[in-house]
Amino acid sequence: MDDPHDMTDLADLPRLRPTTPSGAARRRLERWADGRHGTDRRAAGLAVAAFIAGTLAAALVAPAARAQETAAPAATPARTDGEHIPAPQPITAPKAVIELFTSQGCSSCPPADKLMGEMIETRRDVIVLSLSVDYWDYLGWKDTLAKHGHSLRQKAYAKARGDGKMFTPQAVVNGAAMAIGSDGAAVERAIAKAPRPSVPVAVETREGKLHVTVGKAPAGIVAGEIWLCPVASRMDVEIGRGENEGTHITYHNVVRGWVKLGDWDGAESTYETTLKVPPDFKADQVAVLVQSGSFSEPGAIVGAALTPLK
């Protein structure tokens, strides 16, 4: 069965091994919990768990050549017109994870792409991720950022919700609620509706290795999987054909690949690995998602963190 995330087989990755959480990691998780429960101090909940000074896996995903299969101009990481581009900021205790399913071939998507960019700039309690899909490629423009796995992930969400709704732009919040991605009010309602992630996640680099620590699941949280995604904070694309022909579109927090760190049984656990980013990914952040269910039957996102690469 094909993996909808186009992930690499774990056998092809540098060894991922569970480790005992360090004292520092435990203290970060305790501070995270102090901010999430009781007095619910937002500032503590948004405290930086860790910074990454490493790089991501050389063998992250197979479709790195997707953009080379088309005569389309390659996406670039940032504009060169003098516009100020804010540096990515860490988010360690998000109220919500928004996955925007978007497409360069969809004329309805640019307003959603812009809205997500505005949310990234103004909201420090939300992780926004752009997942480009490929099912509009037949309209005349092959999406240079799309992964077929994103189309399959969106389909799996629609099946899990039971509504069968799959369109662009579509925002899926915490793996549970969905909304039209360009409708800000609807997105806010979905954020309010979806259960907030409650499992603490900390990411750090020690001695050249990436360490991901996932806290113990609260009562009622079922087991699932832990995923790591390289993320490009900004990709600018000139659309040459299709419904958006002749337009310049900026995509924010673009997911460039998926690596399964392992299955999660609800216990506190830590994974470590040595990872390296392929240069053409242009990734300057890493997202870690703890999600119930499986890749073929995804459930709620119960924990997440987004951390810039240093």
Short mmCIF file of C-alpha atoms in Angstrom, two decimals:
data_model
loop_
_atom_site.label_atom_id
_atom_site.label_comp_id
_atom_site.label_asym_id
_atom_site.label_seq_id
_atom_site.Cartn_x
_atom_site.Cartn_y
_atom_site.Cartn_z
CA MET A 1 0.00 0.00 0.00
CA ASP A 2 1.43 3.39 -0.97
CA ASP A 3 2.06 5.79 1.86
CA PRO A 4 -0.01 8.93 1.25
CA HIS A 5 2.69 11.09 2.75
CA ASP A 6 5.32 9.90 0.24
CA MET A 7 7.54 9.28 3.22
CA THR A 8 10.80 7.43 3.08
CA ASP A 9 10.99 3.97 4.57
CA LEU A 10 12.48 4.15 8.04
CA ALA A 11 15.14 1.69 6.94
CA ASP A 12 16.46 4.39 4.58
CA LEU A 13 16.79 6.97 7.34
CA PRO A 14 19.56 7.47 9.83
CA ARG A 15 18.69 5.38 12.87
CA LEU A 16 15.77 6.71 14.91
CA ARG A 17 15.90 5.40 18.42
CA PRO A 18 13.78 6.05 21.50
CA THR A 19 15.73 7.48 24.39
CA THR A 20 15.03 8.43 27.97
CA PRO A 21 13.99 12.10 28.17
CA SER A 22 16.76 14.26 29.61
CA GLY A 23 16.28 16.25 32.81
CA ALA A 24 16.17 19.44 30.73
CA ALA A 25 13.52 17.98 28.46
CA ARG A 26 11.44 16.92 31.45
CA ARG A 27 11.65 20.41 32.91
CA ARG A 28 10.52 21.90 29.58
CA LEU A 29 7.55 19.56 29.51
CA GLU A 30 6.66 20.47 33.10
CA ARG A 31 6.81 24.18 32.29
CA TRP A 32 4.64 23.49 29.23
CA ALA A 33 2.07 21.71 31.40
CA ASP A 34 2.08 24.53 33.95
CA GLY A 35 1.13 26.95 31.20
CA ARG A 36 -1.52 24.69 29.64
CA HIS A 37 -3.44 23.66 32.76
CA GLY A 38 -4.70 25.30 35.95
CA THR A 39 -4.23 29.02 35.37
CA ASP A 40 -3.74 28.39 31.60
CA ARG A 41 -1.02 31.01 31.29
CA ARG A 42 -0.72 31.61 27.58
CA ALA A 43 2.76 33.04 27.88
CA ALA A 44 4.04 29.88 29.53
CA GLY A 45 2.26 27.75 26.99
CA LEU A 46 4.00 29.62 24.19
CA ALA A 47 7.46 29.50 25.78
CA VAL A 48 10.14 28.17 23.51
CA ALA A 49 10.77 24.49 24.22
CA ALA A 50 13.96 24.32 22.18
CA PHE A 51 15.75 25.57 19.11
CA ILE A 52 17.11 23.42 16.30
CA ALA A 53 20.60 23.99 15.01
CA GLY A 54 20.78 20.94 12.81
CA THR A 55 19.54 19.95 9.37
CA LEU A 56 16.92 17.49 8.14
CA ALA A 57 17.06 14.09 6.47
CA ALA A 58 18.71 13.74 3.08
CA ALA A 59 16.23 11.02 2.23
CA LEU A 60 13.09 12.73 3.48
CA VAL A 61 10.77 12.12 0.54
CA ALA A 62 10.88 10.74 -2.95
CA PRO A 63 9.10 13.49 -4.90
CA ALA A 64 11.87 16.07 -4.64
CA ALA A 65 12.10 15.75 -8.41
CA ARG A 66 8.44 16.69 -8.88
CA ALA A 67 9.27 20.31 -9.69
CA GLN A 68 11.86 19.15 -12.21
CA GLU A 69 9.31 17.07 -14.13
CA THR A 70 7.62 20.21 -15.46
CA ALA A 71 8.92 23.05 -17.53
CA ALA A 72 7.51 25.43 -14.92
CA PRO A 73 9.87 27.90 -13.24
CA ALA A 74 11.16 26.65 -9.92
CA ALA A 75 9.79 28.10 -6.72
CA THR A 76 12.09 30.42 -4.82
CA PRO A 77 12.32 30.72 -1.04
CA ALA A 78 11.84 34.47 -0.85
CA ARG A 79 11.27 37.58 -2.90
CA THR A 80 14.15 39.86 -3.80
CA ASP A 81 12.19 43.11 -4.17
CA GLY A 82 13.30 44.49 -0.80
CA GLU A 83 10.21 43.41 1.09
CA HIS A 84 10.88 42.64 4.75
CA ILE A 85 10.47 38.95 5.51
CA PRO A 86 10.00 38.16 9.22
CA ALA A 87 12.15 35.38 10.63
CA PRO A 88 10.24 32.20 11.56
CA GLN A 89 9.25 32.03 15.21
CA PRO A 90 8.86 28.89 17.36
CA ILE A 91 5.43 27.73 18.46
CA THR A 92 5.46 25.07 21.16
CA ALA A 93 1.96 24.91 22.62
CA PRO A 94 -0.47 25.70 19.81
CA LYS A 95 -4.16 26.21 20.24
CA ALA A 96 -4.59 24.75 16.78
CA VAL A 97 -2.79 23.20 13.83
CA ILE A 98 -4.27 24.38 10.53
CA GLU A 99 -3.52 22.33 7.42
CA LEU A 100 -4.43 24.33 4.32
CA PHE A 101 -4.99 22.13 1.27
CA THR A 102 -4.24 24.44 -1.64
CA SER A 103 -3.24 24.34 -5.30
CA GLN A 104 -1.47 26.59 -7.76
CA GLY A 105 -4.09 25.53 -10.32
CA CYS A 106 -7.08 26.69 -8.24
CA SER A 107 -8.32 30.24 -8.83
CA SER A 108 -10.11 30.23 -5.46
CA CYS A 109 -6.93 29.49 -3.48
CA PRO A 110 -4.88 32.74 -3.53
CA PRO A 111 -7.16 34.49 -0.97
CA ALA A 112 -6.72 31.49 1.35
CA ASP A 113 -2.96 31.48 0.85
CA LYS A 114 -2.89 35.18 1.76
CA LEU A 115 -5.12 34.65 4.80
CA MET A 116 -2.84 31.92 6.12
CA GLY A 117 0.16 34.22 5.68
CA GLU A 118 -1.61 36.89 7.73
CA MET A 119 -2.42 34.36 10.45
CA ILE A 120 1.22 33.31 10.62
CA GLU A 121 2.28 36.94 11.11
CA THR A 122 -0.34 37.78 13.74
CA ARG A 123 -1.07 34.55 15.64
CA ARG A 124 1.50 32.94 17.92
CA ASP A 125 -0.97 30.34 19.21
CA VAL A 126 -1.61 28.65 15.86
CA ILE A 127 0.59 26.49 13.61
CA VAL A 128 -0.30 26.95 9.94
CA LEU A 129 0.92 24.44 7.35
CA SER A 130 0.36 24.62 3.58
CA LEU A 131 -0.18 21.27 1.85
CA SER A 132 -0.25 21.60 -1.93
CA VAL A 133 -2.34 18.96 -3.74
CA ASP A 134 -1.99 17.63 -7.28
CA TYR A 135 -5.54 16.84 -8.40
CA TRP A 136 -5.93 20.14 -10.29
CA ASP A 137 -2.78 19.59 -12.36
CA TYR A 138 -4.87 18.48 -15.34
CA LEU A 139 -6.17 22.06 -15.76
CA GLY A 140 -2.95 23.07 -17.48
CA TRP A 141 -0.47 23.87 -14.72
CA LYS A 142 1.46 21.28 -12.74
CA ASP A 143 1.77 22.49 -9.15
CA THR A 144 5.48 22.86 -8.39
CA LEU A 145 4.99 22.30 -4.64
CA ALA A 146 2.37 19.53 -4.72
CA LYS A 147 2.69 16.05 -3.31
CA HIS A 148 0.26 13.31 -4.24
CA GLY A 149 0.38 12.24 -0.61
CA HIS A 150 -1.28 15.51 0.36
CA SER A 151 -4.22 14.70 -1.91
CA LEU A 152 -4.51 11.29 -0.28
CA ARG A 153 -4.22 12.80 3.20
CA GLN A 154 -7.06 15.19 2.44
CA LYS A 155 -9.16 12.30 1.14
CA ALA A 156 -8.45 10.29 4.29
CA TYR A 157 -9.59 13.25 6.42
CA ALA A 158 -12.85 13.48 4.45
CA LYS A 159 -13.47 9.78 5.00
CA ALA A 160 -12.64 10.01 8.71
CA ARG A 161 -15.04 12.93 9.21
CA GLY A 162 -17.73 11.09 7.28
CA ASP A 163 -18.74 14.09 5.17
CA GLY A 164 -16.72 13.21 2.04
CA LYS A 165 -15.92 16.88 1.46
CA MET A 166 -12.66 17.43 -0.40
CA PHE A 167 -11.97 20.74 -2.13
CA THR A 168 -9.53 23.62 -2.37
CA PRO A 169 -8.94 25.76 -0.49
CA GLN A 170 -9.83 23.61 2.50
CA ALA A 171 -8.55 24.13 6.03
CA VAL A 172 -8.47 21.16 8.40
CA VAL A 173 -8.02 22.14 12.04
CA ASN A 174 -6.37 19.75 14.50
CA GLY A 175 -7.16 16.88 12.15
CA ALA A 176 -10.85 17.16 13.09
CA ALA A 177 -12.83 20.24 11.98
CA MET A 178 -12.79 21.68 8.49
CA ALA A 179 -13.64 25.01 6.86
CA ILE A 180 -13.30 26.92 3.60
CA GLY A 181 -9.71 28.09 3.76
CA SER A 182 -10.42 31.62 2.54
CA ASP A 183 -13.22 32.24 5.07
CA GLY A 184 -11.53 33.69 8.13
CA ALA A 185 -14.64 33.54 10.29
CA ALA A 186 -15.23 29.90 9.37
CA VAL A 187 -11.62 29.05 10.17
CA GLU A 188 -11.98 30.70 13.58
CA ARG A 189 -15.15 28.68 14.24
CA ALA A 190 -13.28 25.50 13.33
CA ILE A 191 -10.49 26.46 15.74
CA ALA A 192 -13.07 26.95 18.50
CA LYS A 193 -14.76 23.64 17.66
CA ALA A 194 -11.73 21.36 17.40
CA PRO A 195 -10.25 19.97 20.65
CA ARG A 196 -7.00 21.73 21.52
CA PRO A 197 -3.79 19.68 21.33
CA SER A 198 -2.87 18.75 24.89
CA VAL A 199 0.25 16.59 24.55
CA PRO A 200 3.48 18.57 25.07
CA VAL A 201 6.14 18.35 22.37
CA ALA A 202 9.73 19.61 22.74
CA VAL A 203 12.37 19.77 20.01
CA GLU A 204 16.07 20.43 20.49
CA THR A 205 19.52 19.68 19.11
CA ARG A 206 22.25 18.17 21.26
CA GLU A 207 25.65 17.15 20.00
CA GLY A 208 24.56 17.45 16.39
CA LYS A 209 21.47 15.27 16.76
CA LEU A 210 17.81 16.15 16.61
CA HIS A 211 15.82 15.21 19.73
CA VAL A 212 12.03 15.15 19.85
CA THR A 213 10.39 14.62 23.23
CA VAL A 214 6.68 13.82 23.46
CA GLY A 215 4.94 14.00 26.82
CA LYS A 216 2.58 11.52 28.36
CA ALA A 217 -0.95 11.47 26.99
CA PRO A 218 -3.68 12.86 29.25
CA ALA A 219 -6.69 10.68 30.01
CA GLY A 220 -8.81 10.08 26.94
CA ILE A 221 -6.01 10.49 24.38
CA VAL A 222 -5.46 7.38 22.30
CA ALA A 223 -2.21 6.19 20.75
CA GLY A 224 -1.07 7.28 17.32
CA GLU A 225 1.96 8.29 15.30
CA ILE A 226 4.68 10.93 15.46
CA TRP A 227 5.56 12.76 12.23
CA LEU A 228 8.33 15.20 11.38
CA CYS A 229 7.96 17.65 8.47
CA PRO A 230 10.51 20.02 6.94
CA VAL A 231 8.78 23.34 6.31
CA ALA A 232 9.69 26.26 4.04
CA SER A 233 8.44 29.48 5.64
CA ARG A 234 7.94 31.15 2.28
CA MET A 235 7.94 30.04 -1.37
CA ASP A 236 7.19 32.47 -4.20
CA VAL A 237 5.86 31.07 -7.47
CA GLU A 238 5.10 32.67 -10.84
CA ILE A 239 2.16 30.80 -12.36
CA GLY A 240 2.64 30.31 -16.10
CA ARG A 241 -0.58 28.56 -17.12
CA GLY A 242 -3.96 27.44 -15.84
CA GLU A 243 -6.55 29.36 -13.83
CA ASN A 244 -3.93 31.55 -12.12
CA GLU A 245 -1.88 32.24 -15.25
CA GLY A 246 0.29 35.32 -14.99
CA THR A 247 0.02 35.71 -11.23
CA HIS A 248 2.66 35.73 -8.50
CA ILE A 249 1.60 33.76 -5.42
CA THR A 250 3.35 33.51 -2.07
CA TYR A 251 2.92 30.26 -0.15
CA HIS A 252 3.58 30.19 3.59
CA ASN A 253 4.87 27.35 5.78
CA VAL A 254 4.99 24.91 2.90
CA VAL A 255 5.30 21.27 3.94
CA ARG A 256 8.17 19.78 1.92
CA GLY A 257 8.12 16.20 3.17
CA TRP A 258 7.09 13.72 5.84
CA VAL A 259 9.15 11.43 8.05
CA LYS A 260 7.50 9.05 10.50
CA LEU A 261 9.51 9.13 13.71
CA GLY A 262 7.56 6.21 15.12
CA ASP A 263 4.38 4.85 16.62
CA TRP A 264 3.26 6.40 19.90
CA ASP A 265 1.55 4.45 22.68
CA GLY A 266 0.70 7.44 24.85
CA ALA A 267 3.78 7.16 27.06
CA GLU A 268 6.39 9.88 27.44
CA SER A 269 9.09 9.19 24.88
CA THR A 270 12.02 10.76 23.09
CA TYR A 271 13.40 10.11 19.59
CA GLU A 272 16.77 11.14 18.31
CA THR A 273 18.24 11.12 14.83
CA THR A 274 20.80 12.80 12.62
CA LEU A 275 18.98 14.52 9.77
CA LYS A 276 19.93 16.57 6.73
CA VAL A 277 17.83 18.79 4.46
CA PRO A 278 18.08 18.46 0.68
CA PRO A 279 19.00 21.97 -0.56
CA ASP A 280 16.06 22.20 -2.96
CA PHE A 281 13.61 21.81 -0.09
CA LYS A 282 14.49 25.36 1.09
CA ALA A 283 13.29 24.28 4.54
CA ASP A 284 14.01 26.69 7.38
CA GLN A 285 11.66 25.16 9.99
CA VAL A 286 10.60 21.77 11.25
CA ALA A 287 7.13 20.77 12.39
CA VAL A 288 6.45 17.79 14.63
CA LEU A 289 2.91 16.39 14.77
CA VAL A 290 1.58 13.81 17.21
CA GLN A 291 -1.58 12.42 15.64
CA SER A 292 -4.00 9.73 16.73
CA GLY A 293 -4.90 6.98 14.28
CA SER A 294 -2.68 6.21 11.29
CA PHE A 295 -1.73 7.73 7.95
CA SER A 296 -4.60 5.89 6.24
CA GLU A 297 -7.10 6.68 9.00
CA PRO A 298 -5.95 9.95 10.57
CA GLY A 299 -7.49 11.14 13.82
CA ALA A 300 -7.06 14.27 15.89
CA ILE A 301 -3.72 16.04 16.17
CA VAL A 302 -3.04 15.84 19.90
CA GLY A 303 0.36 17.52 20.08
CA ALA A 304 2.52 19.74 17.86
CA ALA A 305 5.49 22.06 17.70
CA LEU A 306 6.99 24.27 15.01
CA THR A 307 10.65 25.29 15.41
CA PRO A 308 12.96 27.30 13.13
CA LEU A 309 16.19 25.78 11.93
CA LYS A 310 19.23 27.72 13.05
#
